[in-house]
Short mmCIF file of C-alpha atoms in Angstrom, two decimals:
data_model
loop_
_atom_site.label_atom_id
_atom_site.label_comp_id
_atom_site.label_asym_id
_atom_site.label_seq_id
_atom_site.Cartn_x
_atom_site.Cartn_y
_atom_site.Cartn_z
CA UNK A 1 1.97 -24.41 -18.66
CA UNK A 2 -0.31 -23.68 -16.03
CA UNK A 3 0.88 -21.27 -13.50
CA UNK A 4 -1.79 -22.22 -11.01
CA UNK A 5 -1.37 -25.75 -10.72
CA UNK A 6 0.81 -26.42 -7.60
CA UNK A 7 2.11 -30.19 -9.47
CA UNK A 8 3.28 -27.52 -12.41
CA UNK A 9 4.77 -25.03 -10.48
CA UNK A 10 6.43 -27.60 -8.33
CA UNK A 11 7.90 -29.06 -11.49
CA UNK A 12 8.76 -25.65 -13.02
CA UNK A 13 11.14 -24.97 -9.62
CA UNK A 14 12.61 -28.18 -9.82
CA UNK A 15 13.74 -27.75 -13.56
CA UNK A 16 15.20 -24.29 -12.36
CA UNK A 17 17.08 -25.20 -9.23
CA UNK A 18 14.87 -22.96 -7.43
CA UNK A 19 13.53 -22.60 -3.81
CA UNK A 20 11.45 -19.71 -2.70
CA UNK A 21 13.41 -17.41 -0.03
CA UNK A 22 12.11 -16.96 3.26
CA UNK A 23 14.49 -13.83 3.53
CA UNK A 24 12.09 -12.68 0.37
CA UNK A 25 8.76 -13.54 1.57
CA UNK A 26 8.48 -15.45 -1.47
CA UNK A 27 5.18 -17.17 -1.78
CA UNK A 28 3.52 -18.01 -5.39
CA UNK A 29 0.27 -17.59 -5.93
CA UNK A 30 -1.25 -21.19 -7.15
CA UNK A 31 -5.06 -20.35 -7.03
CA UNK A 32 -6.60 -19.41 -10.46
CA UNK A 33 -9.99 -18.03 -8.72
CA UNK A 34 -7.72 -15.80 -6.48
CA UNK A 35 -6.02 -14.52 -9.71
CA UNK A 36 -9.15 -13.60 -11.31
CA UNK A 37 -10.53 -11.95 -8.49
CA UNK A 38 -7.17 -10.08 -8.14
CA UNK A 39 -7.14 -8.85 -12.14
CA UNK A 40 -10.87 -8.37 -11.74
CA UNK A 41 -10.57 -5.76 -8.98
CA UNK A 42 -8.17 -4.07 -10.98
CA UNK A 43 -10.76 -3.07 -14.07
CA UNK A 44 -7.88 -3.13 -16.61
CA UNK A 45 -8.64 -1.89 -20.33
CA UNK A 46 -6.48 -2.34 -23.36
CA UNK A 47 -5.28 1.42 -22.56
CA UNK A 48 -3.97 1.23 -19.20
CA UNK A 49 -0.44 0.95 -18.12
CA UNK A 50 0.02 -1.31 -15.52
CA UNK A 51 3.37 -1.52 -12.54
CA UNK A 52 3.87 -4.73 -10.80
CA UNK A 53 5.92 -5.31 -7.92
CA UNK A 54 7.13 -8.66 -7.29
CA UNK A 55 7.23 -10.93 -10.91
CA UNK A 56 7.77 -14.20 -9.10
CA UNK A 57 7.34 -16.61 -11.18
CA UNK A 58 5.00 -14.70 -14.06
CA UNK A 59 1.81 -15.93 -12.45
CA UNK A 60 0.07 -12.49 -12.63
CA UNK A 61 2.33 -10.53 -15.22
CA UNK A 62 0.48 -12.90 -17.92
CA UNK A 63 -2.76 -12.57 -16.99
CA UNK A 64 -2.15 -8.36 -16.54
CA UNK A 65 -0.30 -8.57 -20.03
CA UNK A 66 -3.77 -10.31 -21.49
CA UNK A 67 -5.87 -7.11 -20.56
CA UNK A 68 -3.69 -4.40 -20.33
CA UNK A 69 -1.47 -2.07 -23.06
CA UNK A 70 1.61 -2.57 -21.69
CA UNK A 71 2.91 -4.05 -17.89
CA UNK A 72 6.29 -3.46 -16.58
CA UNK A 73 6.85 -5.71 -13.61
CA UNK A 74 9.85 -5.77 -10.90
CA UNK A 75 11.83 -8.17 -9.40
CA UNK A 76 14.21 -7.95 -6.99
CA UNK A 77 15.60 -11.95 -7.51
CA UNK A 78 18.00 -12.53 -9.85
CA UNK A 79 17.57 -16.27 -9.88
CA UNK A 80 13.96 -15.62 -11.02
CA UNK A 81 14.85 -13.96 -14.08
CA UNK A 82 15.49 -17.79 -15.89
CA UNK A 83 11.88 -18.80 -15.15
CA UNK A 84 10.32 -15.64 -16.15
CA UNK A 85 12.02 -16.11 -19.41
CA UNK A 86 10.51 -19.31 -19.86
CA UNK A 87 6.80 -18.58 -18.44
CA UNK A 88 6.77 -14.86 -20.24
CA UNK A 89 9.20 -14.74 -22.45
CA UNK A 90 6.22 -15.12 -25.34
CA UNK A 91 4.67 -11.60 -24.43
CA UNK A 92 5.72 -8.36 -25.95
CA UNK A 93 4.15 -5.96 -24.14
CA UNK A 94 5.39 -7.43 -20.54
CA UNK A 95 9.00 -6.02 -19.57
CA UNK A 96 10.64 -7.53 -16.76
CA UNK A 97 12.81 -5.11 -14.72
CA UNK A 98 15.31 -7.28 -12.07
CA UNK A 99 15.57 -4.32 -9.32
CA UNK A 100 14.19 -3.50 -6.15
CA UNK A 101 11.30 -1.23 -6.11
CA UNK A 102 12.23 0.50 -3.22
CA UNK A 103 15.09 1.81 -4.73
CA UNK A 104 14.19 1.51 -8.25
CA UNK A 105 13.39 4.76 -10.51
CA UNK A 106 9.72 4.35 -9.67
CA UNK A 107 8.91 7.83 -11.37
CA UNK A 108 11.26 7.05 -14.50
CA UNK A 109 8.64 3.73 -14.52
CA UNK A 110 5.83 5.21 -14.65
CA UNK A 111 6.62 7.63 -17.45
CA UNK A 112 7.41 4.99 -19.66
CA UNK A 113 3.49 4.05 -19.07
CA UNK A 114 2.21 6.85 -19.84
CA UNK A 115 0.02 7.18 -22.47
CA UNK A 116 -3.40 6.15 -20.46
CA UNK A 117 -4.70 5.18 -17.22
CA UNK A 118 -1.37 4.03 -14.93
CA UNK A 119 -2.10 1.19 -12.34
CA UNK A 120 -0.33 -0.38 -10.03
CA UNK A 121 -1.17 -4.24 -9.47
CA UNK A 122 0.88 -6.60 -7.36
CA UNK A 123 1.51 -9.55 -5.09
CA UNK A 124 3.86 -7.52 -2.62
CA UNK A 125 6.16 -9.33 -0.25
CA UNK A 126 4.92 -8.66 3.23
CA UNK A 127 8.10 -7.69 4.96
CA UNK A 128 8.13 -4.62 2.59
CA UNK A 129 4.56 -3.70 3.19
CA UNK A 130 4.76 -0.51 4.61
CA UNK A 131 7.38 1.08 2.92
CA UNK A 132 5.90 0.42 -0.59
CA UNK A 133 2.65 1.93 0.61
CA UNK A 134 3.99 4.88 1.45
CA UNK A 135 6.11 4.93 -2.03
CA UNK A 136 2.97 4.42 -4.08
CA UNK A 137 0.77 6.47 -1.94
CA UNK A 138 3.17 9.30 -2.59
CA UNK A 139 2.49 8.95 -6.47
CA UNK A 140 -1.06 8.60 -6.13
CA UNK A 141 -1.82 11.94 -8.45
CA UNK A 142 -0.24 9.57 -10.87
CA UNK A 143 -2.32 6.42 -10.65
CA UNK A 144 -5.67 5.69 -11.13
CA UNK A 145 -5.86 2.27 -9.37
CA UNK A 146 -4.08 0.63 -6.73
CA UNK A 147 -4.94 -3.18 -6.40
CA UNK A 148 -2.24 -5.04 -3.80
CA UNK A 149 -2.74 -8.69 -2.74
CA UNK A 150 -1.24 -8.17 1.23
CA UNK A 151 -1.42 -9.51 4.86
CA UNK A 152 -4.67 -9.16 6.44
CA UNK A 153 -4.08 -7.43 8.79
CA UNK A 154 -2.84 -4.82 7.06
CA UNK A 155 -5.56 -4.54 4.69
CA UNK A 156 -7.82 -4.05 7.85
CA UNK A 157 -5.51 -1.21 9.41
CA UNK A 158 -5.99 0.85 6.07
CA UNK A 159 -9.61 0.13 5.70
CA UNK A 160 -10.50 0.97 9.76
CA UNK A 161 -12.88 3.69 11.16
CA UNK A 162 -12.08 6.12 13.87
CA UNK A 163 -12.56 4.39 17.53
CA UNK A 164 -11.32 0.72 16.35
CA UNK A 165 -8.55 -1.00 17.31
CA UNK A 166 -6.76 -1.26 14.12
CA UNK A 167 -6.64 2.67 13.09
CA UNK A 168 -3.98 4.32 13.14
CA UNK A 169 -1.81 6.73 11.60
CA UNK A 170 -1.15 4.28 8.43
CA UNK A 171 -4.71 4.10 8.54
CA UNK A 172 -5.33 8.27 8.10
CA UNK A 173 -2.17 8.51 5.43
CA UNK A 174 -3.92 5.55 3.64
CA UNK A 175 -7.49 7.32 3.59
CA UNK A 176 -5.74 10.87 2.65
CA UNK A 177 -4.57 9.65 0.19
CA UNK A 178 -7.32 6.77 -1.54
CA UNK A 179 -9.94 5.26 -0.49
CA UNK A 180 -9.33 1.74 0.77
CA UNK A 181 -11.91 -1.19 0.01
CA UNK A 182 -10.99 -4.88 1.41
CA UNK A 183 -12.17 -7.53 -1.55
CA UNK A 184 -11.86 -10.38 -0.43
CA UNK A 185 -9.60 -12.47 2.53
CA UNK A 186 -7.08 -15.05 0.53
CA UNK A 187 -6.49 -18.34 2.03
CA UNK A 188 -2.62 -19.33 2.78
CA UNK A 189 -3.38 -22.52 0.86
CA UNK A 190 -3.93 -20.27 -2.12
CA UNK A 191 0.31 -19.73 -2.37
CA UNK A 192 3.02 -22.07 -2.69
CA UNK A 193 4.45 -22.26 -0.21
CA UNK A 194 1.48 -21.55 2.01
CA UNK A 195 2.34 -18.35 3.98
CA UNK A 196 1.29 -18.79 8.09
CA UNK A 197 -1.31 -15.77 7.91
CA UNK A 198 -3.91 -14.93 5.98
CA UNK A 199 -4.12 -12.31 3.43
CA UNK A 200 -6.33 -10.10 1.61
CA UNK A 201 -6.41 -8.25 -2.05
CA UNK A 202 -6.53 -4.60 -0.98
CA UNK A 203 -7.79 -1.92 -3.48
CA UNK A 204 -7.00 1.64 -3.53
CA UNK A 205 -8.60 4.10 -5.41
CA UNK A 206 -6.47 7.59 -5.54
CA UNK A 207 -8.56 10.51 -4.61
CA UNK A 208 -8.75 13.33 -7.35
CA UNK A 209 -7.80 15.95 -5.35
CA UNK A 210 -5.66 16.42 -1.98
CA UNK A 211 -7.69 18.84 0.51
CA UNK A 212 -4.18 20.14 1.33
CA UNK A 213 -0.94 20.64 -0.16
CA UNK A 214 3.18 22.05 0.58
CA UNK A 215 3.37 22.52 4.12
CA UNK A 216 -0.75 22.19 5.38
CA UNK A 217 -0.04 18.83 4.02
CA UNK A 218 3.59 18.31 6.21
CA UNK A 219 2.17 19.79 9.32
CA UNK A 220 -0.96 17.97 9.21
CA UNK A 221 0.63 14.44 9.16
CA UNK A 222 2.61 15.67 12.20
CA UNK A 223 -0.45 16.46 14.34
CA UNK A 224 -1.79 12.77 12.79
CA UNK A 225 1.68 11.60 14.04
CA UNK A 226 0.99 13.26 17.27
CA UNK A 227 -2.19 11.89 18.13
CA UNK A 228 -1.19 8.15 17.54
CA UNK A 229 2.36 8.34 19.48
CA UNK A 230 0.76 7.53 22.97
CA UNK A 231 -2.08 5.82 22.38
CA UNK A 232 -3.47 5.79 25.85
CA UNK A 233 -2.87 9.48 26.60
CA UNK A 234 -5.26 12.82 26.01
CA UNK A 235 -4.84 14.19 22.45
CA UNK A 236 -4.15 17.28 24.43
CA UNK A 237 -0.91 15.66 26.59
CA UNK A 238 0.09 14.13 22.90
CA UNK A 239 0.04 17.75 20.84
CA UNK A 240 1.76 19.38 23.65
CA UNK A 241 4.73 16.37 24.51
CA UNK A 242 5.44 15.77 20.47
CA UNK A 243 8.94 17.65 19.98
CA UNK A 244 8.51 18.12 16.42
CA UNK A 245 5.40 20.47 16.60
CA UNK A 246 6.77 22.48 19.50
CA UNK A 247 3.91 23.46 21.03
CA UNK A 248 3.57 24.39 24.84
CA UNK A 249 0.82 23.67 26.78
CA UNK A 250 -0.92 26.67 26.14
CA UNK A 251 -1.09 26.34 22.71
CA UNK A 252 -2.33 23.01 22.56
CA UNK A 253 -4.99 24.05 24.26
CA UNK A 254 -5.61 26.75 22.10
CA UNK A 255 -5.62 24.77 19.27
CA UNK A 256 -8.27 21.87 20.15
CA UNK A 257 -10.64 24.50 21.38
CA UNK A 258 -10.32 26.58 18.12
CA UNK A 259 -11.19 23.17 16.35
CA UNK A 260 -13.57 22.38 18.34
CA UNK A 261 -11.80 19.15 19.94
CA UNK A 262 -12.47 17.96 23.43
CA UNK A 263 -8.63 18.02 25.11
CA UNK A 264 -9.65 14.24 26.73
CA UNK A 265 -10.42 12.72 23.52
CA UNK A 266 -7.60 10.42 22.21
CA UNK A 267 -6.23 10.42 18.48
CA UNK A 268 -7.79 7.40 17.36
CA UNK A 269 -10.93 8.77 17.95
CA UNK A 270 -10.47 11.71 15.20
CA UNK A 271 -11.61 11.07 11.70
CA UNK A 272 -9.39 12.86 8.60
CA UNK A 273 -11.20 15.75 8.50
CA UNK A 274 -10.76 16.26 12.60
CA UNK A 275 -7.86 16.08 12.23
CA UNK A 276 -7.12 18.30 9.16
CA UNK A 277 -9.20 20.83 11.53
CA UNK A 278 -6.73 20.26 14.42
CA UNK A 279 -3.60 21.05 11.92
CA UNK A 280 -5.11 24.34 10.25
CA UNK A 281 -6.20 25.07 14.35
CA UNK A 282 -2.10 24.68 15.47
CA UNK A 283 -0.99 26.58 12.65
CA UNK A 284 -3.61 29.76 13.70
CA UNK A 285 -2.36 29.33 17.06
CA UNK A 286 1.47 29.47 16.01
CA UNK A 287 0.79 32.64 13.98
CA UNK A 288 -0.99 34.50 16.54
CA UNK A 289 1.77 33.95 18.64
#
């Protein structure tokens, strides 16, 4: 059977009883070039472990379980676990897992691919976008490759530069944490059913080392925090009106000088290591006094 013929796929849900869920974000991905490109990006070797997120209908878990050691791939919809058996059931070293990765033992998961490189590949549904960044992100030290096929629009937030319209503080956790590279923009006709927005296959490549760690790496996510919760204020009225840093006027003042921040500059203007500057600069200022 071929996965990325729409007719096939169309006659595959039929035999099942199944329509995709709108409450899911369920869209299948029907385009072989798209699937290449998204495999591709991901530079898999017969010794890598690979996560996916979202099975659907086995579209992608086949062509990971071609190239990789072993995949283990989640999905939250129970009714999808009869087609999987049919359109993977054939492949030993693909394990289908029917939870939801946001609560799923994510950590237990990735033990069990240990062994060699650990990547994470995946069609994620949209309306969980965020959340499942920030789980993976979190686990980066773990991973070697991130490779996501997402919304556009999101893929542009986490690739932006300082002084843009789409950066933001997903944007900085993003870039602390990988470094983001846009592929390639994914037509909606590529999915069945087509999605109305565009999307993108997003790849994330874990940096080796964290500049900061314990609570350098808490407090500097609350200046980034800061600096992005008024957009059209001062980063100097933003550091000193943000309850969770505490600081009074004074010492936000203290702070951007000692970093050597113009007060009237706004957050979106700061690049990660300005603002990595303006966190070490708050915490010198808090321990003076």
């Amino acid at each position: 059977m071929n996965l990325t013929a729409p007719s096939q796929v169309a006659d595959l849900l039929r035999r099942h009883g199944f329509r995709p869920r709108k409450s899911l974000g369920q869209s299948f991905l029907v385009d072989q070039n798209v699937l290449d490109r998204i495999v591709d990006s991901a530079d898999l070797s017969p010794e890598d472990g690979v996560l996916e997120i979202g099975a659907g209908l086995g579209t992608l878990s086949r062509a990971l379980a071609a190239r990789g050691r072993q995949v283990i791939s989640l999905e939250i919809d129970r009714d999808l676990i009869p087609v999987l058996s049919e359109t993977t059931g054939d492949l030993p070293n693909l394990q289908v897992v029917c939870q939801d990765a946001l609560t799923a033992d994510i950590d237990g998961l990735l033990e069990t691919l240990a062994g060699g490189h650990i990547k994470v590949v995946a069609n994620i549904p949209y309306y969980v976008t965020s959340p499942l960044l920030e789980l993976l992100l979190e686990r980066s030290g773990r991973l070697s490759l991130i490779v996501l096929l997402v919304q556009k629009e999101v893929a542009q937030r986490l690739v932006a530069r300082p002084g843009t319209p789409d950066y933001g503080s997903l944007t900085v956790f993003a870039q602390y944490h990988a470094e983001a590279e846009l592929v390639s923009v994914v037509s909606p006709k590529a999915f069945l059913p087509a999605p109305k927005v565009e999307s993108a296959i997003l790849r994330l490549t874990p940096r080796p080392r964290r500049s900061l760690s314990g609570e350098d790496e808490a407090r500097f996510f609350q200046v980034v925090r800061a600096g992005f919760s008024q957009r059209r204020k001062t980063l100097y009225n933003c550091l000193r009106s943000f309850p969770p840093l505490g600081l009074s006027s004074e010492l936000a003042a203290q702070a951007l000088a000692q970093a050597g921040i113009e007060p009237r500059r706004r957050g979106e203007t700061l690049s990660l290591a300005e603002f990595a500057r303006v966190s070490q600069a708050v915490e010198s200022r808090r321990a003076a006094g």
